[in-house]
Short mmCIF file of C-alpha atoms in Angstrom, two decimals:
data_model
loop_
_atom_site.label_atom_id
_atom_site.label_comp_id
_atom_site.label_asym_id
_atom_site.label_seq_id
_atom_site.Cartn_x
_atom_site.Cartn_y
_atom_site.Cartn_z
CA MET J 735 -18.72 12.39 -1.40
CA VAL J 736 -16.29 14.24 -3.68
CA ILE J 737 -12.61 12.59 -4.41
CA TYR J 738 -10.06 13.97 -6.11
CA GLY J 739 -7.57 11.48 -6.11
CA VAL J 740 -6.07 8.16 -3.94
CA TYR J 741 -2.26 7.77 -3.40
CA ILE J 742 -0.07 5.29 -1.96
CA VAL J 743 3.43 5.80 -0.50
CA SER J 744 5.82 2.75 0.58
CA LYS J 745 7.46 2.18 3.19
CA SER J 746 10.37 4.26 2.09
CA GLY J 747 9.28 6.93 0.65
CA GLY J 748 8.43 6.64 -3.00
CA LEU J 749 4.94 6.47 -4.61
CA ILE J 750 3.62 3.50 -5.35
CA PHE J 751 -0.10 3.89 -6.84
CA ASN J 752 -1.73 6.97 -7.67
CA LEU J 753 -5.03 7.72 -8.85
CA ASP J 754 -6.95 10.81 -10.55
CA LEU J 755 -10.49 11.37 -9.80
CA ASP J 756 -10.59 13.59 -13.29
CA HIS J 757 -14.54 13.54 -13.35
CA ASN J 758 -14.20 15.41 -10.58
CA VAL J 759 -12.11 18.23 -11.54
CA PRO J 760 -13.58 19.49 -14.02
CA ASN J 761 -10.95 21.17 -17.27
CA VAL J 762 -11.54 24.00 -17.74
CA VAL J 763 -10.08 25.61 -21.15
CA ASN J 764 -10.62 29.32 -21.85
CA GLU J 765 -10.09 31.32 -24.71
CA CYS J 766 -9.18 35.52 -25.36
CA THR J 767 -8.46 36.45 -28.76
CA PHE J 768 -6.38 39.67 -29.09
CA LYS J 769 -6.15 41.70 -32.00
CA SER J 770 -2.56 43.42 -31.33
CA PRO J 771 -0.02 42.99 -28.34
CA GLU J 772 -0.71 46.08 -27.58
CA GLU J 773 -4.06 44.22 -26.22
CA VAL J 774 -2.79 41.21 -24.66
CA ASP J 775 -3.34 42.36 -21.06
CA PHE J 776 -1.25 39.67 -19.51
CA LYS J 777 1.69 39.31 -17.95
CA LEU J 778 2.89 36.22 -19.43
CA VAL J 779 6.15 34.53 -17.61
CA ASN J 780 8.09 31.29 -18.23
CA GLU J 781 7.72 29.49 -15.79
CA ASN J 782 9.32 25.63 -15.21
CA LYS J 783 9.88 26.00 -18.86
CA ARG J 784 5.25 26.63 -19.29
CA VAL J 785 3.93 29.67 -20.51
CA VAL J 786 2.18 30.88 -17.27
CA VAL J 787 -0.10 34.05 -16.41
CA SER J 788 1.39 36.03 -13.40
CA PHE J 789 -0.87 38.93 -13.54
CA GLY J 790 -3.61 40.24 -14.79
CA GLN J 791 -7.35 37.79 -14.77
CA HIS J 792 -10.28 37.92 -15.85
CA ASP J 793 -12.98 35.53 -18.85
CA GLY J 794 -11.77 32.89 -16.42
CA VAL J 795 -8.20 33.04 -17.07
CA MET J 796 -6.34 33.01 -13.76
CA VAL J 797 -3.40 33.36 -12.56
CA GLY J 798 -1.57 30.70 -12.48
CA HIS J 799 -3.48 29.20 -16.04
CA VAL J 800 -0.48 27.84 -19.23
CA LEU J 801 -0.98 28.92 -22.30
CA ILE J 802 -1.84 25.61 -24.23
CA GLU J 803 -2.57 26.76 -28.23
CA ILE J 804 -1.66 29.40 -30.43
CA ASN J 805 -4.49 29.70 -32.67
CA GLY J 806 -5.49 26.44 -32.45
CA ILE J 807 -1.41 25.20 -32.69
CA VAL J 808 -0.49 23.55 -29.39
CA VAL J 809 1.94 24.74 -27.58
CA THR J 810 4.39 21.93 -26.25
CA GLY J 811 6.51 24.17 -23.11
CA THR J 812 7.50 27.16 -24.87
CA GLN J 813 7.42 26.37 -28.24
CA LEU J 814 4.75 26.17 -30.81
CA ASP J 815 4.24 22.51 -32.33
CA ASP J 816 5.72 24.26 -35.36
CA GLY J 817 8.77 25.21 -34.07
CA ARG J 818 8.61 28.85 -33.09
CA ASP J 819 8.80 30.35 -29.72
CA ALA J 820 5.48 31.23 -28.02
CA PHE J 821 6.94 34.46 -26.33
CA GLU J 822 7.86 35.70 -30.25
CA VAL J 823 5.02 34.52 -31.76
CA ILE J 824 3.14 36.71 -29.16
CA GLU J 825 5.04 39.89 -29.31
CA ASP J 826 5.24 40.19 -33.17
CA ALA J 827 2.45 42.32 -34.48
CA SER J 828 2.45 40.63 -37.62
CA ASN J 829 0.50 37.35 -35.85
CA TYR J 830 -2.12 39.51 -34.63
CA PRO J 831 -5.20 38.38 -34.42
CA LEU J 832 -4.32 36.01 -31.52
CA THR J 833 -6.37 33.37 -30.37
CA LEU J 834 -5.00 32.17 -27.01
CA LYS J 835 -5.85 29.33 -24.62
CA PHE J 836 -5.15 28.67 -21.51
CA THR J 837 -5.92 26.02 -18.61
CA LYS J 838 -5.09 24.77 -15.57
CA PRO J 839 -1.38 23.12 -15.11
CA LYS J 840 -1.76 19.19 -15.04
CA VAL J 841 0.72 17.70 -12.18
CA THR J 842 2.86 15.80 -14.18
CA THR J 843 3.97 11.84 -12.89
CA ASN J 844 6.80 12.74 -12.11
CA GLU J 845 5.60 16.16 -9.73
CA LYS J 846 3.30 13.65 -7.83
CA ILE J 847 6.31 11.73 -7.40
CA PHE J 848 8.48 14.22 -6.15
CA LEU J 849 5.17 15.46 -3.75
CA ALA J 850 4.76 12.53 -2.44
CA SER J 851 8.18 12.66 -1.45
CA MET J 852 8.03 15.62 0.10
CA PHE J 853 5.19 14.60 2.28
CA TYR J 854 7.11 11.96 3.85
CA PRO J 855 9.76 14.20 5.65
CA LEU J 856 7.01 16.15 6.83
CA PHE J 857 4.59 13.25 8.50
CA ALA J 858 7.82 12.72 10.22
CA LEU J 859 7.98 16.16 11.40
CA ALA J 860 5.10 16.29 12.61
CA SER J 861 5.44 13.40 15.40
CA GLN J 862 8.47 14.99 16.32
CA LEU J 863 6.88 18.33 16.83
CA SER J 864 4.60 17.51 18.08
CA PRO J 865 4.49 17.94 22.18
CA GLU J 866 2.70 14.88 23.18
CA PRO J 867 5.09 12.18 23.71
CA LYS J 868 4.41 8.62 21.00
CA SER J 869 2.74 11.40 18.40
CA SER J 870 1.43 10.11 14.88
CA GLY J 871 2.52 11.89 11.70
CA ILE J 872 0.37 14.31 9.66
CA GLU J 873 -3.30 12.81 9.29
CA VAL J 874 -5.50 15.32 8.14
CA LEU J 875 -4.54 18.40 6.73
CA GLU J 876 -6.82 20.44 5.64
CA ALA J 877 -6.93 23.79 2.58
CA ASP J 878 -9.68 25.78 1.83
CA THR J 879 -10.02 23.81 -1.45
CA PHE J 880 -9.12 20.34 -0.43
CA LYS J 881 -8.88 18.39 2.31
CA LEU J 882 -5.92 15.35 2.59
CA GLU J 883 -6.57 12.80 4.98
CA CYS J 884 -2.77 10.02 5.52
CA PHE J 885 -3.58 6.76 6.88
CA GLN J 886 -0.18 4.66 7.78
CA THR J 887 0.03 1.33 8.18
CA LEU J 888 1.50 -0.17 11.01
CA THR J 889 4.58 -1.47 8.35
CA GLY J 890 4.91 1.89 6.73
CA VAL J 891 2.82 2.44 4.46
CA LYS J 892 0.73 5.24 3.61
CA PHE J 893 -2.48 5.91 2.20
CA MET J 894 -3.52 9.10 1.09
CA ILE J 895 -7.04 10.66 -0.06
CA ILE J 896 -7.36 14.46 -1.60
CA SER J 897 -11.13 15.14 -1.56
CA GLU J 898 -13.64 18.22 -0.76
CA PRO J 899 -12.78 20.46 2.01
CA GLY J 900 -14.85 19.25 4.93
CA GLN J 901 -15.62 15.87 3.98
CA THR J 902 -15.93 12.97 6.41
CA GLY J 903 -15.89 9.50 6.69
CA LEU J 904 -12.74 9.25 4.63
CA ASP J 905 -10.61 7.17 7.16
CA THR J 906 -13.22 4.06 6.55
CA ILE J 907 -12.86 4.23 2.68
CA LEU J 908 -8.61 4.65 3.94
CA ARG J 909 -9.00 1.29 5.81
CA LYS J 910 -10.99 -0.47 2.64
CA ILE J 911 -8.25 0.87 0.30
CA TYR J 912 -6.10 -1.03 2.61
CA GLU J 913 -8.10 -3.90 2.30
CA LEU J 914 -7.99 -3.87 -1.87
CA TYR J 915 -4.33 -3.83 -1.22
CA ALA J 916 -3.89 -6.41 1.11
CA ASP J 917 -5.96 -8.48 -1.70
CA TYR J 918 -5.39 -7.50 -4.58
CA ALA J 919 -1.96 -5.86 -4.57
CA LEU J 920 0.22 -7.99 -2.35
CA LYS J 921 -1.47 -11.23 -3.06
CA ASN J 922 -1.23 -10.83 -7.08
CA PRO J 923 2.52 -12.97 -7.22
CA PHE J 924 3.67 -10.78 -9.93
CA TYR J 925 3.73 -7.28 -7.55
CA SER J 926 6.55 -7.33 -5.68
CA LEU J 927 6.79 -5.34 -2.58
CA ASP J 928 6.87 -1.73 -2.84
CA MET J 929 7.35 -1.55 -6.47
CA PRO J 930 4.51 0.66 -8.33
CA ILE J 931 1.34 -0.92 -8.35
CA ARG J 932 0.31 -2.25 -11.85
CA CYS J 933 -2.58 -4.73 -11.11
CA GLU J 934 -5.45 -4.04 -13.32
CA LEU J 935 -7.47 -5.98 -10.05
CA PHE J 936 -6.47 -3.65 -7.69
CA ASP J 937 -7.58 -0.23 -10.17
CA SER J 938 -10.71 -1.87 -10.65
CA ASN J 939 -11.92 -2.44 -7.86
CA LEU J 940 -10.98 0.57 -6.07
CA LYS J 941 -12.21 2.46 -8.30
CA ALA J 942 -15.39 0.18 -7.53
CA LEU J 943 -15.27 1.26 -4.09
CA LEU J 944 -14.51 4.95 -4.81
CA ASP J 945 -17.90 4.76 -6.72
CA GLN J 946 -20.26 3.79 -4.33
CA ALA J 947 -18.40 6.07 -2.09
CA GLU J 948 -19.41 8.89 -4.36
CA LYS J 949 -22.60 7.65 -4.50
CA SER J 950 -23.78 6.64 -1.27
CA HIS J 951 -23.04 10.17 0.67
CA VAL J 952 -23.82 8.08 4.24
CA THR J 953 -20.71 5.82 4.32
CA ASN J 954 -22.16 3.00 5.16
CA ILE J 955 -19.69 0.47 2.60
CA MET Q 127 -22.99 -22.72 7.47
CA THR Q 128 -22.91 -19.26 7.31
CA ARG Q 129 -18.94 -20.53 6.78
CA ARG Q 130 -19.86 -22.13 3.81
CA LEU Q 131 -21.98 -19.65 2.28
CA ASP Q 132 -18.67 -16.85 2.95
CA PRO Q 133 -16.72 -17.01 -0.75
CA LYS Q 134 -13.44 -15.99 0.71
CA LYS Q 135 -13.43 -19.55 2.56
CA VAL Q 136 -11.58 -22.54 0.89
CA ASN Q 137 -12.33 -25.95 2.15
CA SER Q 138 -9.43 -27.19 4.33
CA GLU Q 139 -9.17 -30.38 2.73
CA LEU Q 140 -8.20 -28.59 -0.76
CA PHE Q 141 -5.76 -26.53 0.77
CA THR Q 142 -3.83 -29.43 2.81
CA LEU Q 143 -3.79 -31.04 -0.23
CA THR Q 144 -1.93 -28.44 -2.09
CA TYR Q 145 0.39 -27.98 0.61
CA GLY Q 146 1.24 -31.61 0.12
CA ALA Q 147 1.70 -31.60 -3.62
CA LEU Q 148 4.05 -28.69 -2.72
CA VAL Q 149 6.28 -30.33 -0.54
CA SER Q 150 6.23 -33.28 -2.37
CA GLN Q 151 7.58 -31.55 -5.43
CA LEU Q 152 10.16 -30.00 -3.31
CA MET Q 153 11.72 -33.26 -2.23
CA ARG Q 154 11.90 -33.99 -5.71
CA ASP Q 155 13.49 -30.82 -6.91
CA TYR Q 156 15.96 -31.30 -4.24
CA GLU Q 157 18.64 -33.87 -2.82
CA ASN Q 158 19.15 -32.35 0.72
CA ILE Q 159 16.00 -32.60 3.05
CA GLU Q 160 17.63 -29.93 4.73
CA ASP Q 161 17.36 -27.99 1.40
CA VAL Q 162 14.30 -28.80 1.42
CA ASN Q 163 13.53 -27.31 5.06
CA LYS Q 164 15.43 -24.13 4.04
CA GLN Q 165 12.91 -23.24 1.00
CA LEU Q 166 9.81 -23.85 2.94
CA ASP Q 167 10.83 -21.63 5.46
CA ARG Q 168 12.34 -18.55 2.67
CA MET Q 169 8.35 -19.40 0.89
CA GLY Q 170 6.88 -19.09 4.02
CA TYR Q 171 9.09 -15.71 4.74
CA ASN Q 172 7.81 -14.43 1.32
CA ILE Q 173 4.19 -15.36 2.52
CA GLY Q 174 4.37 -13.99 5.82
CA ILE Q 175 5.52 -10.11 4.33
CA ARG Q 176 2.46 -10.39 2.89
CA LEU Q 177 0.20 -12.09 4.56
CA ILE Q 178 0.83 -9.09 7.92
CA GLU Q 179 -0.94 -6.46 5.81
CA ASP Q 180 -4.00 -8.57 5.02
CA PHE Q 181 -3.93 -9.72 8.80
CA LEU Q 182 -3.86 -5.93 9.90
CA ALA Q 183 -6.42 -5.33 7.23
CA LYS Q 184 -9.11 -7.62 8.63
CA THR Q 185 -8.64 -7.24 12.07
CA SER Q 186 -7.41 -3.75 12.55
CA THR Q 187 -5.31 -4.99 15.78
CA GLY Q 188 -2.55 -2.32 17.70
CA ARG Q 189 1.02 -2.74 17.66
CA CYS Q 190 2.07 -5.06 20.23
CA PHE Q 191 3.80 -3.42 23.19
CA ASP Q 192 4.59 -6.85 24.60
CA PHE Q 193 5.65 -10.40 23.23
CA LYS Q 194 2.41 -11.55 25.58
CA ASP Q 195 0.37 -9.73 23.64
CA THR Q 196 1.88 -10.69 20.34
CA ALA Q 197 1.43 -14.52 21.03
CA GLU Q 198 -1.96 -13.39 21.33
CA LYS Q 199 -1.94 -12.24 17.87
CA ILE Q 200 0.22 -14.72 16.64
CA GLN Q 201 -2.87 -17.27 18.36
CA MET Q 202 -6.20 -15.78 16.30
CA ALA Q 203 -4.33 -15.58 12.95
CA PHE Q 204 -3.79 -19.16 13.09
CA ARG Q 205 -7.37 -19.18 14.12
CA LEU Q 206 -8.30 -17.33 11.07
CA TYR Q 207 -6.31 -18.77 8.46
CA LEU Q 208 -6.18 -21.88 9.39
CA GLY Q 209 -8.90 -22.42 11.66
CA ILE Q 210 -7.33 -24.02 14.71
CA THR Q 211 -6.21 -22.52 18.15
CA PRO Q 212 -3.02 -23.60 19.37
CA ALA Q 213 -1.98 -23.41 22.72
CA ILE Q 214 0.14 -20.87 24.22
CA THR Q 215 2.96 -22.83 26.62
CA ASN Q 216 6.62 -22.90 28.09
CA TRP Q 217 7.22 -18.91 28.90
CA ASN Q 218 10.86 -18.77 29.91
CA ALA Q 219 11.44 -16.31 32.81
CA SER Q 220 12.69 -12.99 30.76
CA CYS Q 221 9.35 -13.45 29.11
CA ASP Q 222 10.95 -13.73 25.34
CA GLU Q 223 10.59 -17.16 24.33
CA PHE Q 224 7.30 -18.91 24.29
CA SER Q 225 5.80 -22.13 22.36
CA LEU Q 226 2.92 -22.92 20.20
CA GLN Q 227 1.95 -26.23 20.37
CA PHE Q 228 -0.57 -27.69 18.27
CA ASP Q 229 -2.31 -30.65 18.30
CA SER Q 230 -3.52 -31.31 15.25
CA SER Q 231 -2.66 -29.15 11.84
CA PRO Q 232 -4.84 -28.86 8.59
CA LEU Q 233 -1.15 -28.67 7.12
CA THR Q 234 -0.66 -32.34 8.22
CA GLU Q 235 -4.42 -33.97 8.30
CA PHE Q 236 -3.70 -36.98 5.76
CA THR Q 237 0.06 -37.01 6.03
CA GLU Q 238 2.83 -40.28 7.02
CA LEU Q 239 6.06 -39.27 6.78
CA PRO Q 240 8.34 -42.18 5.18
CA ASP Q 241 11.43 -43.63 6.79
CA ASN Q 242 13.86 -41.69 4.42
CA CYS Q 243 12.43 -38.14 5.17
CA LEU Q 244 12.65 -37.83 9.08
CA GLY Q 245 15.06 -35.11 9.42
CA LEU Q 246 11.94 -33.40 7.01
CA LYS Q 247 10.47 -30.57 8.79
CA TYR Q 248 6.73 -30.80 7.38
CA CYS Q 249 4.97 -27.48 8.59
CA ASN Q 250 8.56 -25.66 8.18
CA ILE Q 251 6.11 -23.12 5.94
CA LEU Q 252 4.91 -21.67 9.16
CA THR Q 253 8.01 -20.97 10.44
CA GLY Q 254 8.64 -18.87 7.50
CA VAL Q 255 5.63 -17.08 7.28
CA ILE Q 256 5.50 -16.06 11.42
CA ARG Q 257 9.34 -14.80 10.97
CA GLY Q 258 8.33 -12.64 7.96
CA ALA Q 259 4.77 -11.68 9.09
CA LEU Q 260 6.36 -9.98 12.28
CA GLU Q 261 9.58 -8.52 10.64
CA MET Q 262 7.29 -5.96 8.69
CA VAL Q 263 6.12 -4.89 12.28
CA GLN Q 264 9.13 -4.64 13.18
CA MET Q 265 10.00 -7.27 15.09
CA ASP Q 266 13.26 -9.75 14.82
CA VAL Q 267 11.78 -12.96 16.04
CA THR Q 268 13.32 -17.06 15.63
CA SER Q 269 11.02 -19.86 15.19
CA VAL Q 270 11.74 -23.24 15.03
CA PHE Q 271 9.81 -26.58 15.38
CA VAL Q 272 11.46 -28.70 18.33
CA GLN Q 273 8.90 -31.04 18.25
CA ASP Q 274 6.40 -32.67 15.44
CA HIS Q 275 4.25 -35.18 16.00
CA LEU Q 276 4.80 -36.43 12.20
CA VAL Q 277 8.36 -37.98 13.70
CA GLY Q 278 6.69 -39.56 16.78
CA ASP Q 279 6.89 -36.84 19.51
CA SER Q 280 3.80 -36.49 21.70
CA CYS Q 281 2.50 -33.21 20.13
CA THR Q 282 3.83 -30.16 17.59
CA GLU Q 283 5.95 -27.42 18.86
CA LEU Q 284 6.90 -24.06 17.24
CA ARG Q 285 8.81 -22.20 19.54
CA LEU Q 286 8.96 -18.48 19.30
CA LYS Q 287 12.23 -16.08 20.42
CA PHE Q 288 11.67 -12.71 20.50
CA ASN Q 289 15.63 -11.43 19.07
CA LYS Q 290 14.94 -7.98 19.42
CA ARG Q 291 12.83 -5.09 17.51
CA LEU Q 292 14.16 -3.41 14.53
CA GLU Q 293 14.24 0.17 15.21
CA ASP Q 294 15.64 1.51 12.44
CA ALA Q 295 12.63 0.02 10.17
CA ILE Q 296 9.96 1.93 13.19
CA PRO Q 297 7.67 4.13 10.24
CA SER Q 298 7.96 7.32 11.33
CA GLY Q 299 5.50 9.24 13.86
CA GLU Q 300 5.86 5.98 16.07
CA ASP Q 301 9.34 6.04 17.23
#
């Protein structure tokens, strides 16, 4: 069982919990060294204030990857840590040879909150588009690289798991997570409803559950 | 025996006495008995809106589509959380009101009300719990104790009245 992440969305559509299992998503960093500006065969563009590869794919660097380091200096946004602009550095022949480091872009917490609130109307839309009355919203969403399974409780809280495609038995885990939520988040007197869940006991029990699920390929948890 | 081994189960006497301590503390904090009743109901409400998730997660019950269904599920919840099975009685003609009758309740096991607090609804926390829990599953109900054996009635009776479905709050994908 390979699970990439767990998300909980409140009744009002806000992301109240997210957990990424980074060990299941290997973070690959690729380096390329160039001797002159003419050699740079990546087409780099400024996308959302980041330097992103838009065309040209080799040595493990893919379209969509972002630039994170130039000659060992960290790039934040489009700026190097020493204050220079990344594009200017790459264009300036006097800076060469250059070593560029690329990696997969990370989803920030803000983006996750944004995505979670995007899923909310999609879920509602799906139930309205349905040819049958009284249809639920999206329960499973599959793509070529992942599968999203969503479980909505009667009170309107949504639990979501993102996993490897073709993964089965996620519904049992979702129900287990609901139990943990009822036990450790809601019974904590200092947790107020609809607020982000910051309960250590919930975190640790959830991690234990997911570890167990990952180990046992059959879901007899 | 299996009951005793379950780590999640507690002795009901501990619960009875803790609740007793809570009520007597409230009696000390508030001068007015009406305020104590109100406070108990409010505390119950706050418990109910959380407890419902526990109930749904552990029993995986579905949504209720009539009030009779609801009555049975409330009865089930009493069995689960307090170990008692109240009787469902006194339905009205339009089936939107019923009573829960308790022969005994773990809340009142060692309790005698002194003369100076006859207006106290000792178990009033339950009305709040039921109201809060049902509100979370989009049902607006009124719940009130109409009889209480602590004040000399023959039994304890909790009256529940269905007001309306909270249509606005129904989660999408179910309306």
